[in-house]
mmCIF file of C-alpha atoms in Angstrom:
data_model
loop_
_atom_site.group_PDB
_atom_site.id
_atom_site.type_symbol
_atom_site.label_atom_id
_atom_site.label_comp_id
_atom_site.label_asym_id
_atom_site.label_seq_id
_atom_site.Cartn_x
_atom_site.Cartn_y
_atom_site.Cartn_z
ATOM 1 C CA MET A 1 1.671 7.128 -23.109
ATOM 2 C CA LYS A 2 3.464 5.761 -20.047
ATOM 3 C CA THR A 3 0.824 4.774 -17.505
ATOM 4 C CA ALA A 4 1.862 4.140 -13.916
ATOM 5 C CA LEU A 5 0.096 1.810 -11.497
ATOM 6 C CA ILE A 6 -0.009 3.235 -7.958
ATOM 7 C CA LEU A 7 -0.923 0.880 -5.116
ATOM 8 C CA SER A 8 -1.354 2.468 -1.699
ATOM 9 C CA GLY A 9 -0.785 0.911 1.715
ATOM 10 C CA GLY A 10 -3.263 -0.426 4.216
ATOM 11 C CA GLY A 11 -2.244 -3.811 5.616
ATOM 12 C CA ALA A 12 -4.913 -6.438 4.983
ATOM 13 C CA ARG A 13 -6.965 -3.800 3.127
ATOM 14 C CA ALA A 14 -4.602 -4.308 0.185
ATOM 15 C CA ALA A 15 -6.637 -7.414 -0.679
ATOM 16 C CA TYR A 16 -9.049 -4.949 -2.314
ATOM 17 C CA GLN A 17 -6.325 -4.118 -4.850
ATOM 18 C CA VAL A 18 -6.171 -7.775 -5.891
ATOM 19 C CA GLY A 19 -9.838 -7.724 -6.871
ATOM 20 C CA VAL A 20 -9.309 -4.504 -8.828
ATOM 21 C CA LEU A 21 -6.366 -6.000 -10.727
ATOM 22 C CA GLN A 22 -8.306 -9.200 -11.437
ATOM 23 C CA ALA A 23 -11.176 -7.249 -12.970
ATOM 24 C CA LEU A 24 -8.762 -5.003 -14.854
ATOM 25 C CA ALA A 25 -7.108 -8.071 -16.386
ATOM 26 C CA ASP A 26 -10.562 -9.225 -17.533
ATOM 27 C CA VAL A 27 -11.398 -5.835 -19.060
ATOM 28 C CA LEU A 28 -8.117 -5.487 -20.948
ATOM 29 C CA PRO A 29 -7.201 -7.819 -23.849
ATOM 30 C CA ASP A 30 -6.054 -11.295 -22.748
ATOM 31 C CA ASP A 31 -2.743 -10.942 -24.577
ATOM 32 C CA CYS A 32 -1.878 -7.648 -22.854
ATOM 33 C CA GLU A 33 1.803 -7.951 -21.910
ATOM 34 C CA ASN A 34 1.910 -5.178 -19.312
ATOM 35 C CA PRO A 35 -0.273 -2.039 -19.357
ATOM 36 C CA PHE A 36 1.904 -0.427 -16.671
ATOM 37 C CA PRO A 37 5.549 0.249 -17.578
ATOM 38 C CA ILE A 38 5.846 2.021 -14.205
ATOM 39 C CA ILE A 39 4.645 0.349 -11.003
ATOM 40 C CA CYS A 40 4.780 2.071 -7.604
ATOM 41 C CA GLY A 41 3.721 0.589 -4.284
ATOM 42 C CA THR A 42 3.711 1.567 -0.650
ATOM 43 C CA SER A 43 3.383 -0.638 2.434
ATOM 44 C CA ALA A 44 1.158 -3.645 1.643
ATOM 45 C CA GLY A 45 0.639 -2.111 -1.800
ATOM 46 C CA ALA A 46 4.377 -2.552 -2.369
ATOM 47 C CA ILE A 47 3.925 -6.312 -1.967
ATOM 48 C CA ASN A 48 1.285 -6.336 -4.693
ATOM 49 C CA ALA A 49 3.414 -4.043 -6.867
ATOM 50 C CA LEU A 50 6.515 -6.267 -6.676
ATOM 51 C CA ALA A 51 4.472 -9.433 -7.203
ATOM 52 C CA ILE A 52 3.163 -8.002 -10.499
ATOM 53 C CA ALA A 53 6.481 -6.483 -11.617
ATOM 54 C CA ALA A 54 8.584 -9.564 -10.833
ATOM 55 C CA HIS A 55 6.325 -12.056 -12.623
ATOM 56 C CA LYS A 56 7.676 -13.482 -15.890
ATOM 57 C CA GLY A 57 4.320 -13.935 -17.619
ATOM 58 C CA ASN A 58 1.888 -11.413 -19.067
ATOM 59 C CA PHE A 59 -0.322 -9.154 -16.976
ATOM 60 C CA LYS A 60 -3.189 -11.621 -16.624
ATOM 61 C CA SER A 61 -0.965 -14.465 -15.454
ATOM 62 C CA ALA A 62 0.823 -12.144 -13.016
ATOM 63 C CA VAL A 63 -2.502 -11.066 -11.521
ATOM 64 C CA ASN A 64 -3.675 -14.676 -11.287
ATOM 65 C CA ALA A 65 -0.518 -15.614 -9.387
ATOM 66 C CA LEU A 66 -1.004 -12.666 -7.014
ATOM 67 C CA ALA A 67 -4.659 -13.584 -6.453
ATOM 68 C CA HIS A 68 -3.707 -17.191 -5.714
ATOM 69 C CA MET A 69 -1.282 -16.017 -3.036
ATOM 70 C CA TRP A 70 -3.907 -13.814 -1.351
ATOM 71 C CA GLN A 71 -6.713 -16.361 -1.637
ATOM 72 C CA ASN A 72 -4.584 -18.921 0.178
ATOM 73 C CA LEU A 73 -3.317 -16.444 2.740
ATOM 74 C CA ASP A 74 -4.048 -16.742 6.430
ATOM 75 C CA ILE A 75 -2.973 -14.795 9.490
ATOM 76 C CA GLY A 76 -0.276 -17.352 10.313
ATOM 77 C CA ASN A 77 1.364 -16.621 6.939
ATOM 78 C CA VAL A 78 1.843 -12.979 7.939
ATOM 79 C CA TYR A 79 2.684 -12.949 11.657
ATOM 80 C CA LYS A 80 2.810 -15.219 14.686
ATOM 81 C CA HIS A 81 -0.360 -14.882 16.752
ATOM 82 C CA GLY A 82 -0.309 -17.446 19.554
ATOM 83 C CA TRP A 83 -0.821 -16.453 23.185
ATOM 84 C CA LEU A 84 2.895 -16.960 23.852
ATOM 85 C CA ASP A 85 3.832 -14.902 20.793
ATOM 86 C CA LEU A 86 1.708 -11.955 21.934
ATOM 87 C CA PHE A 87 3.062 -12.241 25.470
ATOM 88 C CA LYS A 88 6.615 -12.163 24.106
ATOM 89 C CA GLY A 89 5.781 -9.066 22.069
ATOM 90 C CA PHE A 90 4.330 -7.173 25.036
ATOM 91 C CA SER A 91 7.201 -8.317 27.267
ATOM 92 C CA TYR A 92 9.782 -7.179 24.737
ATOM 93 C CA LEU A 93 8.167 -3.745 24.507
ATOM 94 C CA GLY A 94 8.065 -3.531 28.304
ATOM 95 C CA LEU A 95 11.691 -4.609 28.771
ATOM 96 C CA SER A 96 12.799 -1.934 26.310
ATOM 97 C CA LEU A 97 11.903 0.640 28.971
ATOM 98 C CA LEU A 98 14.921 -0.643 30.924
ATOM 99 C CA ASN A 99 17.139 0.025 27.909
ATOM 100 C CA GLU A 100 16.122 3.598 27.068
ATOM 101 C CA GLY A 101 13.280 2.331 24.885
ATOM 102 C CA VAL A 102 15.554 0.383 22.540
ATOM 103 C CA GLY A 103 15.242 -3.304 21.677
ATOM 104 C CA ARG A 104 18.301 -5.307 22.729
ATOM 105 C CA ARG A 105 18.351 -8.176 20.236
ATOM 106 C CA ARG A 106 16.087 -6.902 17.459
ATOM 107 C CA PRO A 107 14.031 -3.816 16.534
ATOM 108 C CA LEU A 108 10.949 -3.269 18.693
ATOM 109 C CA SER A 109 7.651 -4.744 17.545
ATOM 110 C CA LEU A 110 4.507 -6.222 19.022
ATOM 111 C CA LEU A 111 4.244 -8.950 16.383
ATOM 112 C CA ASP A 112 6.813 -11.226 14.764
ATOM 113 C CA ASN A 113 6.444 -11.125 10.975
ATOM 114 C CA ASP A 114 8.999 -13.827 10.139
ATOM 115 C CA PRO A 115 6.221 -15.820 8.401
ATOM 116 C CA LEU A 116 5.722 -12.903 5.998
ATOM 117 C CA ARG A 117 9.458 -12.813 5.280
ATOM 118 C CA ASN A 118 9.401 -16.514 4.423
ATOM 119 C CA LEU A 119 6.271 -16.162 2.273
ATOM 120 C CA LEU A 120 7.541 -13.243 0.215
ATOM 121 C CA GLY A 121 10.957 -14.820 -0.146
ATOM 122 C CA SER A 122 9.369 -17.889 -1.710
ATOM 123 C CA LYS A 123 6.764 -16.117 -3.869
ATOM 124 C CA ILE A 124 8.617 -13.129 -5.351
ATOM 125 C CA ASN A 125 11.652 -13.641 -7.580
ATOM 126 C CA PHE A 126 13.500 -10.324 -7.489
ATOM 127 C CA GLU A 127 15.913 -11.501 -10.198
ATOM 128 C CA ASN A 128 13.074 -11.270 -12.740
ATOM 129 C CA LEU A 129 12.964 -7.465 -12.350
ATOM 130 C CA LYS A 130 16.236 -7.031 -14.217
ATOM 131 C CA HIS A 131 15.011 -9.240 -17.071
ATOM 132 C CA SER A 132 11.728 -7.285 -17.383
ATOM 133 C CA ILE A 133 13.593 -3.975 -17.455
ATOM 134 C CA ASN A 134 16.181 -5.145 -19.994
ATOM 135 C CA SER A 135 13.460 -6.536 -22.272
ATOM 136 C CA GLY A 136 11.535 -3.262 -22.215
ATOM 137 C CA LYS A 137 8.490 -4.807 -20.539
ATOM 138 C CA LEU A 138 9.071 -2.622 -17.477
ATOM 139 C CA LEU A 139 10.506 0.883 -17.215
ATOM 140 C CA ALA A 140 10.703 1.084 -13.418
ATOM 141 C CA VAL A 141 9.264 -0.262 -10.186
ATOM 142 C CA SER A 142 9.491 1.509 -6.838
ATOM 143 C CA VAL A 143 8.642 0.874 -3.206
ATOM 144 C CA SER A 144 8.551 3.612 -0.578
ATOM 145 C CA ALA A 145 9.772 3.430 3.005
ATOM 146 C CA MET A 146 10.392 5.918 5.806
ATOM 147 C CA SER A 147 13.806 6.460 7.336
ATOM 148 C CA TYR A 148 13.681 6.503 11.136
ATOM 149 C CA THR A 149 16.992 8.396 11.079
ATOM 150 C CA SER A 150 16.080 11.344 8.867
ATOM 151 C CA GLY A 151 12.281 11.102 8.855
ATOM 152 C CA HIS A 152 12.390 11.290 5.051
ATOM 153 C CA SER A 153 10.219 9.281 2.692
ATOM 154 C CA VAL A 154 12.527 7.310 0.405
ATOM 155 C CA SER A 155 11.356 5.698 -2.827
ATOM 156 C CA PHE A 156 13.713 2.852 -3.665
ATOM 157 C CA PHE A 157 13.423 2.118 -7.379
ATOM 158 C CA GLN A 158 14.886 -0.234 -9.924
ATOM 159 C CA GLY A 159 14.552 0.796 -13.523
ATOM 160 C CA HIS A 160 16.073 1.817 -16.823
ATOM 161 C CA PRO A 161 19.637 3.202 -16.477
ATOM 162 C CA SER A 162 18.483 6.587 -17.797
ATOM 163 C CA LEU A 163 16.366 7.176 -14.685
ATOM 164 C CA GLN A 164 18.068 9.330 -12.071
ATOM 165 C CA SER A 165 17.662 9.611 -8.314
ATOM 166 C CA TRP A 166 15.933 12.736 -7.035
ATOM 167 C CA SER A 167 15.716 14.789 -3.874
ATOM 168 C CA ARG A 168 12.875 17.000 -2.683
ATOM 169 C CA TYR A 169 11.739 18.369 0.668
ATOM 170 C CA ARG A 170 11.621 15.397 3.089
ATOM 171 C CA ARG A 171 11.388 12.907 0.240
ATOM 172 C CA GLY A 172 13.580 11.456 -2.441
ATOM 173 C CA GLY A 173 14.195 8.600 -4.833
ATOM 174 C CA VAL A 174 17.149 6.230 -4.706
ATOM 175 C CA ALA A 175 18.125 3.950 -7.577
ATOM 176 C CA THR A 176 19.005 0.493 -6.306
ATOM 177 C CA GLN A 177 18.564 -3.210 -6.890
ATOM 178 C CA LEU A 178 15.395 -4.079 -4.996
ATOM 179 C CA ARG A 179 15.596 -6.860 -2.414
ATOM 180 C CA LEU A 180 13.335 -8.517 0.124
ATOM 181 C CA GLU A 181 14.515 -6.029 2.773
ATOM 182 C CA HIS A 182 13.047 -3.103 0.840
ATOM 183 C CA LEU A 183 9.676 -4.825 0.720
ATOM 184 C CA LEU A 184 9.657 -5.711 4.413
ATOM 185 C CA ALA A 185 10.719 -2.175 5.332
ATOM 186 C CA SER A 186 7.951 -0.610 3.253
ATOM 187 C CA SER A 187 5.309 -2.758 4.999
ATOM 188 C CA ALA A 188 6.648 -2.494 8.562
ATOM 189 C CA ILE A 189 3.727 -0.846 10.414
ATOM 190 C CA PRO A 190 5.285 1.096 13.347
ATOM 191 C CA THR A 191 5.396 -0.796 16.671
ATOM 192 C CA ILE A 192 3.390 -3.627 15.064
ATOM 193 C CA PHE A 193 6.154 -5.011 12.801
ATOM 194 C CA PRO A 194 9.919 -4.501 13.279
ATOM 195 C CA ALA A 195 11.875 -1.839 11.432
ATOM 196 C CA VAL A 196 14.306 -3.102 8.785
ATOM 197 C CA ARG A 197 17.910 -2.069 8.356
ATOM 198 C CA ILE A 198 18.963 -1.072 4.843
ATOM 199 C CA ASN A 199 22.612 -0.050 4.539
ATOM 200 C CA HIS A 200 23.179 2.119 7.625
ATOM 201 C CA GLU A 201 19.608 3.206 8.374
ATOM 202 C CA TYR A 202 16.452 1.657 9.775
ATOM 203 C CA PHE A 203 13.285 1.999 7.742
ATOM 204 C CA GLY A 204 9.600 1.548 8.506
ATOM 205 C CA ASP A 205 6.252 1.710 6.760
ATOM 206 C CA GLY A 206 6.382 3.837 3.627
ATOM 207 C CA ALA A 207 2.996 5.441 4.221
ATOM 208 C CA LEU A 208 4.431 7.424 7.135
ATOM 209 C CA ARG A 209 5.734 10.876 6.251
ATOM 210 C CA GLN A 210 4.808 10.282 2.597
ATOM 211 C CA LEU A 211 3.818 13.813 1.699
ATOM 212 C CA ALA A 212 3.358 13.161 -2.039
ATOM 213 C CA PRO A 213 2.365 9.523 -2.740
ATOM 214 C CA ILE A 214 2.021 10.022 -6.504
ATOM 215 C CA SER A 215 5.358 11.852 -6.806
ATOM 216 C CA PRO A 216 7.522 8.729 -7.422
ATOM 217 C CA ALA A 217 5.484 7.787 -10.495
ATOM 218 C CA LEU A 218 5.869 11.283 -11.964
ATOM 219 C CA HIS A 219 9.608 11.345 -11.288
ATOM 220 C CA LEU A 220 9.914 8.011 -13.077
ATOM 221 C CA GLY A 221 8.298 9.505 -16.188
ATOM 222 C CA ALA A 222 4.587 8.654 -15.939
ATOM 223 C CA ASP A 223 2.190 10.513 -18.251
ATOM 224 C CA ALA A 224 -0.935 8.942 -16.736
ATOM 225 C CA LEU A 225 -1.823 7.366 -13.395
ATOM 226 C CA PHE A 226 -4.035 4.415 -12.505
ATOM 227 C CA VAL A 227 -4.485 4.627 -8.744
ATOM 228 C CA VAL A 228 -5.986 1.955 -6.510
ATOM 229 C CA GLY A 229 -6.832 3.231 -3.037
ATOM 230 C CA VAL A 230 -8.113 1.422 0.037
ATOM 231 C CA SER A 231 -10.216 4.190 1.551
ATOM 232 C CA GLY A 232 -13.981 4.121 1.947
ATOM 233 C CA ASN A 233 -14.146 7.912 1.885
ATOM 234 C CA ARG A 234 -15.979 7.904 -1.455
ATOM 235 C CA THR A 235 -19.103 6.754 0.383
ATOM 236 C CA ALA A 236 -18.456 9.087 3.293
ATOM 237 C CA LEU A 237 -18.515 12.110 0.997
ATOM 238 C CA LYS A 238 -21.987 11.253 -0.241
ATOM 239 C CA ALA A 239 -23.646 11.362 3.137
ATOM 240 C CA ASN A 240 -21.310 13.576 5.203
ATOM 241 C CA ARG A 241 -23.596 13.157 8.179
ATOM 242 C CA ARG A 242 -22.752 13.276 11.849
ATOM 243 C CA VAL A 243 -22.461 9.934 13.625
ATOM 244 C CA PRO A 244 -23.900 9.904 17.160
ATOM 245 C CA HIS A 245 -21.312 9.428 19.919
ATOM 246 C CA ARG A 246 -22.165 6.567 22.257
ATOM 247 C CA HIS A 247 -18.949 6.878 24.257
ATOM 248 C CA SER A 248 -15.603 8.637 24.293
ATOM 249 C CA PRO A 249 -13.095 7.382 21.708
ATOM 250 C CA SER A 250 -11.645 3.961 22.491
ATOM 251 C CA MET A 251 -7.930 3.277 22.103
ATOM 252 C CA GLY A 252 -8.698 1.235 19.000
ATOM 253 C CA GLN A 253 -10.702 4.115 17.526
ATOM 254 C CA ILE A 254 -7.833 6.526 18.123
ATOM 255 C CA VAL A 255 -5.292 4.128 16.602
ATOM 256 C CA GLY A 256 -7.604 3.577 13.622
ATOM 257 C CA HIS A 257 -7.680 7.300 12.857
ATOM 258 C CA MET A 258 -3.892 7.458 13.216
ATOM 259 C CA PHE A 259 -3.535 4.611 10.733
ATOM 260 C CA ASN A 260 -5.938 6.310 8.329
ATOM 261 C CA SER A 261 -4.002 9.561 8.535
ATOM 262 C CA ALA A 262 -0.869 7.669 7.472
ATOM 263 C CA PHE A 263 -2.258 5.208 4.932
ATOM 264 C CA VAL A 264 -5.189 7.083 3.385
ATOM 265 C CA ASP A 265 -5.264 10.848 3.825
ATOM 266 C CA ALA A 266 -1.974 11.707 2.076
ATOM 267 C CA LEU A 267 -2.960 9.914 -1.123
ATOM 268 C CA GLU A 268 -6.374 11.551 -1.274
ATOM 269 C CA GLY A 269 -4.883 14.972 -0.624
ATOM 270 C CA ASP A 270 -2.227 14.472 -3.292
ATOM 271 C CA LEU A 271 -4.831 13.399 -5.852
ATOM 272 C CA GLU A 272 -6.917 16.459 -5.080
ATOM 273 C CA HIS A 273 -3.836 18.644 -5.565
ATOM 274 C CA LEU A 274 -3.130 16.913 -8.899
ATOM 275 C CA GLN A 275 -6.684 17.573 -10.087
ATOM 276 C CA ARG A 276 -6.394 21.266 -9.211
ATOM 277 C CA MET A 277 -3.083 21.525 -11.063
ATOM 278 C CA ASN A 278 -4.589 19.831 -14.130
ATOM 279 C CA GLU A 279 -7.458 22.329 -14.149
ATOM 280 C CA LEU A 280 -5.051 25.268 -13.919
ATOM 281 C CA LEU A 281 -2.702 23.941 -16.624
ATOM 282 C CA GLN A 282 -5.593 23.343 -19.009
ATOM 283 C CA LEU A 283 -6.306 27.070 -18.868
ATOM 284 C CA ILE A 284 -2.840 27.771 -20.296
ATOM 285 C CA PRO A 285 -2.459 27.098 -24.056
ATOM 286 C CA ASP A 286 0.284 24.630 -25.026
ATOM 287 C CA ASP A 287 2.206 27.229 -27.049
ATOM 288 C CA VAL A 288 2.215 29.639 -24.101
ATOM 289 C CA ARG A 289 3.498 26.923 -21.755
ATOM 290 C CA SER A 290 6.370 26.145 -24.132
ATOM 291 C CA GLN A 291 7.243 29.818 -24.687
ATOM 292 C CA GLU A 292 7.261 30.577 -20.978
ATOM 293 C CA GLY A 293 9.265 27.448 -20.179
ATOM 294 C CA ILE A 294 6.579 25.945 -17.951
ATOM 295 C CA LEU A 295 7.691 22.342 -17.436
ATOM 296 C CA LEU A 296 4.518 21.237 -15.680
ATOM 297 C CA ARG A 297 2.067 19.149 -17.701
ATOM 298 C CA PRO A 298 -1.452 17.822 -17.155
ATOM 299 C CA VAL A 299 -1.437 14.221 -15.939
ATOM 300 C CA ASP A 300 -4.391 12.038 -16.802
ATOM 301 C CA ASN A 301 -5.519 9.828 -13.960
ATOM 302 C CA MET A 302 -8.114 7.283 -12.949
ATOM 303 C CA VAL A 303 -8.874 6.232 -9.370
ATOM 304 C CA ILE A 304 -10.550 3.056 -8.160
ATOM 305 C CA SER A 305 -11.435 2.898 -4.466
ATOM 306 C CA PRO A 306 -13.988 1.041 -2.322
ATOM 307 C CA THR A 307 -17.651 1.976 -2.756
ATOM 308 C CA SER A 308 -18.528 0.191 0.501
ATOM 309 C CA PRO A 309 -16.975 1.124 3.862
ATOM 310 C CA ILE A 310 -14.156 -1.279 4.702
ATOM 311 C CA ASP A 311 -14.623 -0.572 8.414
ATOM 312 C CA GLY A 312 -18.040 -2.200 8.307
ATOM 313 C CA ILE A 313 -16.661 -5.254 6.511
ATOM 314 C CA ALA A 314 -13.874 -5.495 9.088
ATOM 315 C CA GLY A 315 -16.350 -5.239 11.974
ATOM 316 C CA ARG A 316 -18.229 -8.274 10.621
ATOM 317 C CA ASN A 317 -15.049 -10.313 10.216
ATOM 318 C CA VAL A 318 -13.212 -9.658 13.485
ATOM 319 C CA ARG A 319 -14.817 -12.844 14.840
ATOM 320 C CA TYR A 320 -12.679 -14.907 12.470
ATOM 321 C CA LEU A 321 -9.456 -13.819 14.161
ATOM 322 C CA PRO A 322 -7.696 -16.188 16.609
ATOM 323 C CA LYS A 323 -8.807 -15.893 20.239
ATOM 324 C CA SER A 324 -5.524 -14.278 21.255
ATOM 325 C CA LEU A 325 -5.950 -11.418 18.775
ATOM 326 C CA ARG A 326 -9.666 -11.041 19.477
ATOM 327 C CA PHE A 327 -8.867 -10.633 23.166
ATOM 328 C CA PHE A 328 -6.245 -7.970 22.424
ATOM 329 C CA LEU A 329 -8.421 -6.057 19.944
ATOM 330 C CA ARG A 330 -11.456 -6.203 22.204
ATOM 331 C CA ALA A 331 -9.345 -4.888 25.098
ATOM 332 C CA ILE A 332 -8.427 -1.730 23.166
ATOM 333 C CA GLY A 333 -11.847 -1.296 21.536
ATOM 334 C CA ALA A 334 -10.715 -2.292 18.042
ATOM 335 C CA THR A 335 -14.100 -3.844 17.286
ATOM 336 C CA ALA A 336 -17.341 -2.627 15.721
ATOM 337 C CA LYS A 337 -18.845 -2.178 19.198
ATOM 338 C CA GLY A 338 -15.813 -0.245 20.417
ATOM 339 C CA GLY A 339 -15.790 1.943 17.315
ATOM 340 C CA GLY A 340 -12.272 0.864 16.388
ATOM 341 C CA ALA A 341 -12.832 -1.675 13.620
ATOM 342 C CA THR A 342 -10.640 0.535 11.418
ATOM 343 C CA ALA A 343 -7.566 -0.462 13.418
ATOM 344 C CA ALA A 344 -8.517 -4.138 13.211
ATOM 345 C CA SER A 345 -8.878 -3.946 9.414
ATOM 346 C CA TYR A 346 -5.139 -3.394 8.970
ATOM 347 C CA LEU A 347 -4.277 -6.685 10.711
ATOM 348 C CA LEU A 348 -7.283 -8.733 9.628
ATOM 349 C CA PHE A 349 -5.571 -11.203 7.307
ATOM 350 C CA SER A 350 -8.366 -13.745 7.719
ATOM 351 C CA ASN A 351 -9.473 -15.545 4.571
ATOM 352 C CA GLN A 352 -13.090 -14.372 4.989
ATOM 353 C CA PHE A 353 -12.101 -10.687 5.121
ATOM 354 C CA ILE A 354 -9.680 -11.077 2.223
ATOM 355 C CA MET A 355 -12.264 -12.761 -0.004
ATOM 356 C CA GLU A 356 -14.872 -10.053 0.719
ATOM 357 C CA LEU A 357 -12.416 -7.312 -0.208
ATOM 358 C CA ILE A 358 -11.338 -9.092 -3.389
ATOM 359 C CA ALA A 359 -14.990 -9.455 -4.415
ATOM 360 C CA LEU A 360 -15.617 -5.760 -3.685
ATOM 361 C CA GLY A 361 -12.581 -4.753 -5.738
ATOM 362 C CA ARG A 362 -13.794 -6.796 -8.709
ATOM 363 C CA GLU A 363 -17.303 -5.353 -8.451
ATOM 364 C CA ASP A 364 -16.122 -1.736 -8.216
ATOM 365 C CA THR A 365 -13.766 -2.145 -11.172
ATOM 366 C CA LEU A 366 -16.202 -3.920 -13.475
ATOM 367 C CA ALA A 367 -18.673 -1.101 -12.818
ATOM 368 C CA GLU A 368 -16.076 1.230 -14.373
ATOM 369 C CA ALA A 369 -15.279 -1.058 -17.329
ATOM 370 C CA ASP A 370 -16.270 1.440 -20.037
ATOM 371 C CA ASN A 371 -14.294 4.248 -18.402
ATOM 372 C CA ILE A 372 -11.287 1.924 -18.039
ATOM 373 C CA ARG A 373 -11.319 1.013 -21.725
ATOM 374 C CA ALA A 374 -11.539 4.692 -22.633
ATOM 375 C CA PHE A 375 -8.666 5.513 -20.264
ATOM 376 C CA PHE A 376 -6.304 2.956 -21.801
ATOM 377 C CA ALA A 377 -7.380 3.818 -25.357
ATOM 378 C CA LYS A 378 -6.003 7.356 -25.071
#
């Protein structure tokens, strides 16, 4: 069985995935080479995906290296956040209005993520991907980005030569040799981080316009899916109660819902669609499916997502941001008081927030240890 690891986007929320992978490495045998021959990531999840896929050691050592990077991460390792840096960002956006909304020297963005480029360039060895594929340790790895030219979701993948590119409605897969540019493009949150040019097109965050987040894994030959989300909607479904409105929506609250619609909703909707398809296909006997030429097949899947609301954790940790960012986030209501802590959570690369999410990911995964063992024993 070819099991694919799917890591969704979510900015700083992707620290939760690190905790999940740490606990998973503890649950699986220590000598496990790689339980995921197919690894797919989007946005910040693409960073985690490439860090695992490009590591030379076994799964446990790859996860330990990824955890070490996150545990030593700080905001300054991701983007510049000084008062002058923010002023430059706002000024650059404002000056673009004199040039038909186009950046003169570089793509438009509020924040400069050159520190992230330097970090990823030093931590991820893309040359190792070819070795892992040739040795049979890895079948394929993909990262998704959105083309600002066509509006299509493009899954750039590097894998076994037998794997072919594909094209579907507003989405497709392109075989290529993955580089740092693909990773930066996949994690380029619109207007926050600059778009990245790949060949003759500019690309941005892969979560945008991604109509079918689990599709790349299926196209690459996955028979089963292990999905790590960053949504707290599991807890929301339990209560489903109305929250009293103390004020009209703040700008931060509006932006937070926009981010959620891009980073969270598509994955949850796609998983629900997959579950419905599995239920329908199970009603059709195998011999009938083969006789009728039905190519669809049930796909086993397991999902790990936060059992505690990340928004609440973010609201408690906004105070650890630099004064410049706290001033900006408070101004737009991206705080617990303003109702927009969701927006802040995507940029909250503070060590305190990261460590809380890693701990939550470990706790949620260890609680599912028996189900995980049963899933990988199939």
